Amino acid sequence: MTILVTGGAGFIGSNFVYYMLSKHPDDKILCVDKLTYAGNLETLDDAMKNDNFRFFKTDICDREGIYSIFKDEKPDIVVNFAAESHVDRSIDNPEIFLQTNILGTQVLMDACRKYGITRFHQVSTDEVYGDLPLDRPDLFFTEETPIHTSSPYSSSKAGADLLVLAYHRTYGLPVTISRCSNNYGPYHFPEKLIPLMIANALNDKPLPVYGKGENVRDWLYVEDHCKAIDLIIRNGKVGEVYNVGGHNEMKNIDIVKLICRKLGKPESLITYVTDRKGHDLRYAIDPAKIHNELGWEPETKFADGINKTIDWYLTHRQWWENIISGEYQSYYEKMYGNR
Ligand code: NAD
Ligand code: DAU
């Protein structure tokens, strides 16, 4: 089987590439990635040594380029991770989010219709459901929860989801969608909460917590997300949405304090900064459907996952130091300079 993975030079996409190459050694994995600021070819160094892997530096919005890959390579399954993924950047400049996340998804699905595939899988997010109140711990996002977005990022992901479902109903495209909660683990770009706090703490820099740090996220180790997607593309029902999450809710401030403790850094590094505009309060996934239908459950406990993650950042310092020494500096200054 040939599986085309878009966005495979990013955080979750690269973890998925490695998961698939080791779990399904008979499958061929093709990776399409534009290599934006978030894509890193170094991350795929080991994959490049595998004969079952091929990399294409292509924008998913480039119709001709995408059609040519489909024509030559004839993928059976497409898993679409490629996206602009950072909420703060979407607040600063929404346009590229609409282009890549919605129009890029359309180009991929048009290619799927033209050349034929057995499955198009859209990697979506729990953010399409908006947020839950902090004082109602009994409420969770199910697949029936109405779409109700807060940021340009989540709106672009919701737009893509609706288009994916429309391509199924209108053209019969065999699609599935997964909506996952916050991932953490190796190769996470240090603009996101956990890797940013690890990198700053290791460099004894301030740890910028938005608002009071009371917002809650539902954290899942990235490999558990990869396993869920692998199950869905093989056994999931066409036309269906699957929520993915591990019932592991934590306040941001507790995560940051935990990172300080693990790294032996003082909590005095924590700096409360101006809140994110439209900041979602709480995400919490009900994963009953994927558990009951496909037998998925998270295997990595947060206590183990965070230790593995911190160890990875300690042993791969060059990987993230290279990132934060480049154009990231001007991003950081713009986002945090006067906050
Ligand atoms: P990321 O920002 O780390 O990686 C995105 C990748 O997509 C990069 O390699 C980038 O170069 C590539 N890309 C961007 N625009 C492209 C384009 N036009 N054409 C081709 N490639 C392009 O993102 P991530 O955190 O790995 O997220 C991957 C997917 O999972 C996204 O669709 C995101 O919405 C979704 N998701 C993420 C999380 C999370 O916690 N990170 C949770 C749920 C869902
Ligand atoms: O829920 C899934 C989503 O999780 C994905 O769809 C997104 O692609 C992914 O980026 C992530 O979105 P969040 O906005 O939840 O992640 P982020 O790491 O940016 O922020 C997590 C929380 O930490 C959020 O409440 C904002 C807060 N935060 C973040 C940063 C970067 C801070 O307090 N300080 C920071 O410097």
PDB file of C-alpha atoms in Angstrom, residues 112-304:
ATOM      1  CA  CYS A 112      -8.061  12.156  -4.876  1.00  0.00           C
ATOM      2  CA  ARG A 113     -11.189  12.371  -7.045  1.00  0.00           C
ATOM      3  CA  LYS A 114      -9.201  12.660 -10.274  1.00  0.00           C
ATOM      4  CA  TYR A 115      -6.725   9.837  -9.656  1.00  0.00           C
ATOM      5  CA  GLY A 116      -8.744   7.647  -7.259  1.00  0.00           C
ATOM      6  CA  ILE A 117      -7.860   6.655  -3.684  1.00  0.00           C
ATOM      7  CA  THR A 118      -9.326   4.291  -1.108  1.00  0.00           C
ATOM      8  CA  ARG A 119      -9.257   6.832   1.738  1.00  0.00           C
ATOM      9  CA  PHE A 120      -8.700  10.540   2.334  1.00  0.00           C
ATOM     10  CA  HIS A 121      -8.088  11.194   6.031  1.00  0.00           C
ATOM     11  CA  GLN A 122      -8.273  14.740   7.385  1.00  0.00           C
ATOM     12  CA  VAL A 123      -6.317  15.417  10.585  1.00  0.00           C
ATOM     13  CA  SER A 124      -8.482  17.937  12.389  1.00  0.00           C
ATOM     14  CA  THR A 125      -8.613  19.327  15.899  1.00  0.00           C
ATOM     15  CA  ASP A 126     -10.828  19.559  18.975  1.00  0.00           C
ATOM     16  CA  GLU A 127     -10.621  23.349  18.560  1.00  0.00           C
ATOM     17  CA  VAL A 128     -13.420  23.171  15.955  1.00  0.00           C
ATOM     18  CA  TYR A 129     -15.832  22.668  18.891  1.00  0.00           C
ATOM     19  CA  GLY A 130     -14.843  25.965  20.542  1.00  0.00           C
ATOM     20  CA  ASP A 131     -14.354  25.782  24.300  1.00  0.00           C
ATOM     21  CA  LEU A 132     -16.034  24.466  27.454  1.00  0.00           C
ATOM     22  CA  PRO A 133     -16.584  26.426  30.684  1.00  0.00           C
ATOM     23  CA  LEU A 134     -14.052  25.938  33.490  1.00  0.00           C
ATOM     24  CA  ASP A 135     -16.791  25.298  36.073  1.00  0.00           C
ATOM     25  CA  ARG A 136     -18.508  22.389  34.230  1.00  0.00           C
ATOM     26  CA  PRO A 137     -16.061  19.459  34.461  1.00  0.00           C
ATOM     27  CA  ASP A 138     -18.965  17.165  33.508  1.00  0.00           C
ATOM     28  CA  LEU A 139     -19.027  18.507  29.922  1.00  0.00           C
ATOM     29  CA  PHE A 140     -16.953  16.991  27.092  1.00  0.00           C
ATOM     30  CA  PHE A 141     -16.725  17.379  23.305  1.00  0.00           C
ATOM     31  CA  THR A 142     -18.454  14.518  21.480  1.00  0.00           C
ATOM     32  CA  GLU A 143     -18.644  14.115  17.693  1.00  0.00           C
ATOM     33  CA  GLU A 144     -22.163  15.620  17.946  1.00  0.00           C
ATOM     34  CA  THR A 145     -20.989  18.843  19.639  1.00  0.00           C
ATOM     35  CA  PRO A 146     -21.771  21.761  17.286  1.00  0.00           C
ATOM     36  CA  ILE A 147     -18.889  23.436  15.447  1.00  0.00           C
ATOM     37  CA  HIS A 148     -18.338  26.774  17.210  1.00  0.00           C
ATOM     38  CA  THR A 149     -14.904  28.221  16.573  1.00  0.00           C
ATOM     39  CA  SER A 150     -12.951  30.983  18.319  1.00  0.00           C
ATOM     40  CA  SER A 151      -9.780  31.758  16.325  1.00  0.00           C
ATOM     41  CA  PRO A 152      -8.964  32.149  12.625  1.00  0.00           C
ATOM     42  CA  TYR A 153      -6.963  28.893  12.991  1.00  0.00           C
ATOM     43  CA  SER A 154      -9.869  26.867  14.359  1.00  0.00           C
ATOM     44  CA  SER A 155     -12.252  28.450  11.836  1.00  0.00           C
ATOM     45  CA  SER A 156      -9.979  27.412   8.981  1.00  0.00           C
ATOM     46  CA  LYS A 157      -9.831  23.846  10.337  1.00  0.00           C
ATOM     47  CA  ALA A 158     -13.627  23.803  10.719  1.00  0.00           C
ATOM     48  CA  GLY A 159     -14.014  25.106   7.147  1.00  0.00           C
ATOM     49  CA  ALA A 160     -11.820  22.262   5.918  1.00  0.00           C
ATOM     50  CA  ASP A 161     -13.823  19.691   7.925  1.00  0.00           C
ATOM     51  CA  LEU A 162     -17.081  20.881   6.382  1.00  0.00           C
ATOM     52  CA  LEU A 163     -15.546  20.710   2.906  1.00  0.00           C
ATOM     53  CA  VAL A 164     -14.281  17.172   3.550  1.00  0.00           C
ATOM     54  CA  LEU A 165     -17.755  16.029   4.612  1.00  0.00           C
ATOM     55  CA  ALA A 166     -19.259  17.815   1.574  1.00  0.00           C
ATOM     56  CA  TYR A 167     -16.862  15.971  -0.779  1.00  0.00           C
ATOM     57  CA  HIS A 168     -18.064  12.727   0.776  1.00  0.00           C
ATOM     58  CA  ARG A 169     -21.754  13.500   0.408  1.00  0.00           C
ATOM     59  CA  THR A 170     -21.562  15.220  -2.979  1.00  0.00           C
ATOM     60  CA  TYR A 171     -18.907  13.174  -4.788  1.00  0.00           C
ATOM     61  CA  GLY A 172     -18.809  10.011  -2.674  1.00  0.00           C
ATOM     62  CA  LEU A 173     -15.134  10.579  -1.735  1.00  0.00           C
ATOM     63  CA  PRO A 174     -14.196   7.972   0.922  1.00  0.00           C
ATOM     64  CA  VAL A 175     -13.190  10.285   3.762  1.00  0.00           C
ATOM     65  CA  THR A 176     -12.635  10.110   7.519  1.00  0.00           C
ATOM     66  CA  ILE A 177     -11.827  12.905   9.980  1.00  0.00           C
ATOM     67  CA  SER A 178     -10.086  12.756  13.365  1.00  0.00           C
ATOM     68  CA  ARG A 179     -10.391  15.591  15.881  1.00  0.00           C
ATOM     69  CA  CYS A 180      -7.643  15.320  18.449  1.00  0.00           C
ATOM     70  CA  SER A 181      -6.766  17.238  21.602  1.00  0.00           C
ATOM     71  CA  ASN A 182      -3.362  18.856  22.330  1.00  0.00           C
ATOM     72  CA  ASN A 183      -0.399  16.622  21.453  1.00  0.00           C
ATOM     73  CA  TYR A 184       3.036  16.688  23.056  1.00  0.00           C
ATOM     74  CA  GLY A 185       6.251  14.755  22.399  1.00  0.00           C
ATOM     75  CA  PRO A 186       9.422  14.799  20.237  1.00  0.00           C
ATOM     76  CA  TYR A 187       9.815  17.263  17.315  1.00  0.00           C
ATOM     77  CA  HIS A 188       7.227  19.710  18.734  1.00  0.00           C
ATOM     78  CA  PHE A 189       8.028  23.189  17.403  1.00  0.00           C
ATOM     79  CA  PRO A 190       9.113  25.502  20.250  1.00  0.00           C
ATOM     80  CA  GLU A 191       6.387  28.086  19.613  1.00  0.00           C
ATOM     81  CA  LYS A 192       3.859  25.808  21.398  1.00  0.00           C
ATOM     82  CA  LEU A 193       3.408  25.716  25.179  1.00  0.00           C
ATOM     83  CA  ILE A 194       5.368  22.622  26.280  1.00  0.00           C
ATOM     84  CA  PRO A 195       8.458  22.881  24.021  1.00  0.00           C
ATOM     85  CA  LEU A 196       8.590  26.673  24.450  1.00  0.00           C
ATOM     86  CA  MET A 197       8.621  26.345  28.227  1.00  0.00           C
ATOM     87  CA  ILE A 198      11.262  23.578  28.132  1.00  0.00           C
ATOM     88  CA  ALA A 199      13.522  25.587  25.793  1.00  0.00           C
ATOM     89  CA  ASN A 200      13.123  28.839  27.752  1.00  0.00           C
ATOM     90  CA  ALA A 201      13.643  27.120  31.110  1.00  0.00           C
ATOM     91  CA  LEU A 202      16.823  25.419  29.856  1.00  0.00           C
ATOM     92  CA  ASN A 203      18.081  28.843  28.740  1.00  0.00           C
ATOM     93  CA  ASP A 204      16.984  30.466  32.045  1.00  0.00           C
ATOM     94  CA  LYS A 205      14.622  32.772  30.140  1.00  0.00           C
ATOM     95  CA  PRO A 206      11.199  34.020  31.370  1.00  0.00           C
ATOM     96  CA  LEU A 207       8.306  31.559  31.004  1.00  0.00           C
ATOM     97  CA  PRO A 208       5.430  33.594  29.502  1.00  0.00           C
ATOM     98  CA  VAL A 209       2.083  32.321  30.829  1.00  0.00           C
ATOM     99  CA  TYR A 210      -0.992  33.878  29.178  1.00  0.00           C
ATOM    100  CA  GLY A 211      -3.540  35.452  31.544  1.00  0.00           C
ATOM    101  CA  LYS A 212      -3.643  33.611  34.862  1.00  0.00           C
ATOM    102  CA  GLY A 213      -2.604  30.253  33.430  1.00  0.00           C
ATOM    103  CA  GLU A 214      -6.009  28.802  34.391  1.00  0.00           C
ATOM    104  CA  ASN A 215      -6.909  27.583  30.867  1.00  0.00           C
ATOM    105  CA  VAL A 216      -7.200  23.823  30.560  1.00  0.00           C
ATOM    106  CA  ARG A 217      -5.928  21.577  27.746  1.00  0.00           C
ATOM    107  CA  ASP A 218      -6.369  17.808  27.337  1.00  0.00           C
ATOM    108  CA  TRP A 219      -2.856  16.444  26.592  1.00  0.00           C
ATOM    109  CA  LEU A 220      -2.129  13.327  24.524  1.00  0.00           C
ATOM    110  CA  TYR A 221       1.281  11.807  23.774  1.00  0.00           C
ATOM    111  CA  VAL A 222       1.857  12.139  20.035  1.00  0.00           C
ATOM    112  CA  GLU A 223       2.419   8.406  19.430  1.00  0.00           C
ATOM    113  CA  ASP A 224      -1.080   7.673  20.771  1.00  0.00           C
ATOM    114  CA  HIS A 225      -2.491  10.095  18.188  1.00  0.00           C
ATOM    115  CA  CYS A 226      -0.498   8.327  15.437  1.00  0.00           C
ATOM    116  CA  LYS A 227      -1.933   4.959  16.553  1.00  0.00           C
ATOM    117  CA  ALA A 228      -5.458   6.378  16.430  1.00  0.00           C
ATOM    118  CA  ILE A 229      -5.013   7.652  12.877  1.00  0.00           C
ATOM    119  CA  ASP A 230      -3.529   4.329  11.743  1.00  0.00           C
ATOM    120  CA  LEU A 231      -6.593   2.542  13.162  1.00  0.00           C
ATOM    121  CA  ILE A 232      -9.032   4.979  11.557  1.00  0.00           C
ATOM    122  CA  ILE A 233      -7.516   4.744   8.060  1.00  0.00           C
ATOM    123  CA  ARG A 234      -7.648   0.940   8.231  1.00  0.00           C
ATOM    124  CA  ASN A 235     -10.849   0.213  10.171  1.00  0.00           C
ATOM    125  CA  GLY A 236     -12.746   3.502  10.554  1.00  0.00           C
ATOM    126  CA  LYS A 237     -16.108   3.951   8.820  1.00  0.00           C
ATOM    127  CA  VAL A 238     -16.099   6.113   5.717  1.00  0.00           C
ATOM    128  CA  GLY A 239     -17.867   9.462   6.196  1.00  0.00           C
ATOM    129  CA  GLU A 240     -17.317   9.415   9.977  1.00  0.00           C
ATOM    130  CA  VAL A 241     -15.655  11.765  12.451  1.00  0.00           C
ATOM    131  CA  TYR A 242     -13.631  10.331  15.383  1.00  0.00           C
ATOM    132  CA  ASN A 243     -12.649  12.344  18.458  1.00  0.00           C
ATOM    133  CA  VAL A 244      -9.233  11.452  19.911  1.00  0.00           C
ATOM    134  CA  GLY A 245      -8.174  12.397  23.446  1.00  0.00           C
ATOM    135  CA  GLY A 246      -6.892  10.818  26.608  1.00  0.00           C
ATOM    136  CA  HIS A 247      -8.927  12.333  29.483  1.00  0.00           C
ATOM    137  CA  ASN A 248      -5.806  14.121  30.650  1.00  0.00           C
ATOM    138  CA  GLU A 249      -6.847  17.675  31.462  1.00  0.00           C
ATOM    139  CA  MET A 250      -4.336  20.065  32.974  1.00  0.00           C
ATOM    140  CA  LYS A 251      -4.153  23.799  33.692  1.00  0.00           C
ATOM    141  CA  ASN A 252      -1.379  25.579  31.784  1.00  0.00           C
ATOM    142  CA  ILE A 253       0.178  26.883  34.993  1.00  0.00           C
ATOM    143  CA  ASP A 254       0.443  23.359  36.418  1.00  0.00           C
ATOM    144  CA  ILE A 255       2.262  22.192  33.276  1.00  0.00           C
ATOM    145  CA  VAL A 256       4.717  25.081  33.489  1.00  0.00           C
ATOM    146  CA  LYS A 257       5.382  24.477  37.209  1.00  0.00           C
ATOM    147  CA  LEU A 258       5.908  20.774  36.484  1.00  0.00           C
ATOM    148  CA  ILE A 259       8.485  21.598  33.789  1.00  0.00           C
ATOM    149  CA  CYS A 260      10.302  23.903  36.257  1.00  0.00           C
ATOM    150  CA  ARG A 261      10.397  21.100  38.835  1.00  0.00           C
ATOM    151  CA  LYS A 262      11.618  18.474  36.380  1.00  0.00           C
ATOM    152  CA  LEU A 263      14.393  20.752  35.095  1.00  0.00           C
ATOM    153  CA  GLY A 264      15.369  22.037  38.530  1.00  0.00           C
ATOM    154  CA  LYS A 265      14.535  25.628  37.542  1.00  0.00           C
ATOM    155  CA  PRO A 266      12.946  28.235  39.862  1.00  0.00           C
ATOM    156  CA  GLU A 267       9.258  29.145  39.500  1.00  0.00           C
ATOM    157  CA  SER A 268      10.415  32.766  39.617  1.00  0.00           C
ATOM    158  CA  LEU A 269      11.046  32.369  35.852  1.00  0.00           C
ATOM    159  CA  ILE A 270       7.251  32.314  35.371  1.00  0.00           C
ATOM    160  CA  THR A 271       6.004  35.630  33.979  1.00  0.00           C
ATOM    161  CA  TYR A 272       2.295  36.317  33.554  1.00  0.00           C
ATOM    162  CA  VAL A 273       1.713  38.117  30.250  1.00  0.00           C
ATOM    163  CA  THR A 274      -1.286  39.601  28.395  1.00  0.00           C
ATOM    164  CA  ASP A 275      -3.812  36.931  27.532  1.00  0.00           C
ATOM    165  CA  ARG A 276      -4.334  35.519  24.022  1.00  0.00           C
ATOM    166  CA  LYS A 277      -7.258  37.249  22.235  1.00  0.00           C
ATOM    167  CA  GLY A 278     -10.379  35.043  22.292  1.00  0.00           C
ATOM    168  CA  HIS A 279      -8.476  32.499  24.432  1.00  0.00           C
ATOM    169  CA  ASP A 280     -10.393  29.192  24.663  1.00  0.00           C
ATOM    170  CA  LEU A 281     -10.948  28.236  28.313  1.00  0.00           C
ATOM    171  CA  ARG A 282     -11.071  24.470  28.324  1.00  0.00           C
ATOM    172  CA  TYR A 283     -10.825  21.591  25.844  1.00  0.00           C
ATOM    173  CA  ALA A 284     -11.902  18.092  26.877  1.00  0.00           C
ATOM    174  CA  ILE A 285     -12.523  15.196  24.503  1.00  0.00           C
ATOM    175  CA  ASP A 286     -14.930  12.313  24.986  1.00  0.00           C
ATOM    176  CA  PRO A 287     -13.119   9.497  23.117  1.00  0.00           C
ATOM    177  CA  ALA A 288     -15.905   6.896  23.628  1.00  0.00           C
ATOM    178  CA  LYS A 289     -16.626   6.428  19.928  1.00  0.00           C
ATOM    179  CA  ILE A 290     -13.075   5.531  18.842  1.00  0.00           C
ATOM    180  CA  HIS A 291     -12.716   3.369  21.942  1.00  0.00           C
ATOM    181  CA  ASN A 292     -15.967   1.445  21.384  1.00  0.00           C
ATOM    182  CA  GLU A 293     -15.732   1.125  17.590  1.00  0.00           C
ATOM    183  CA  LEU A 294     -11.995   0.699  17.029  1.00  0.00           C
ATOM    184  CA  GLY A 295     -10.671  -0.364  20.434  1.00  0.00           C
ATOM    185  CA  TRP A 296      -8.325   2.648  20.689  1.00  0.00           C
ATOM    186  CA  GLU A 297      -7.100   3.879  24.020  1.00  0.00           C
ATOM    187  CA  PRO A 298      -4.142   6.027  25.012  1.00  0.00           C
ATOM    188  CA  GLU A 299      -1.162   3.957  26.110  1.00  0.00           C
ATOM    189  CA  THR A 300       1.227   6.603  27.442  1.00  0.00           C
ATOM    190  CA  LYS A 301       0.429   8.091  30.845  1.00  0.00           C
ATOM    191  CA  PHE A 302       1.187  11.802  31.139  1.00  0.00           C
ATOM    192  CA  ALA A 303       3.774  11.177  33.892  1.00  0.00           C
ATOM    193  CA  ASP A 304       5.749   8.944  31.493  1.00  0.00           C
TER     194      ASP A 304
END
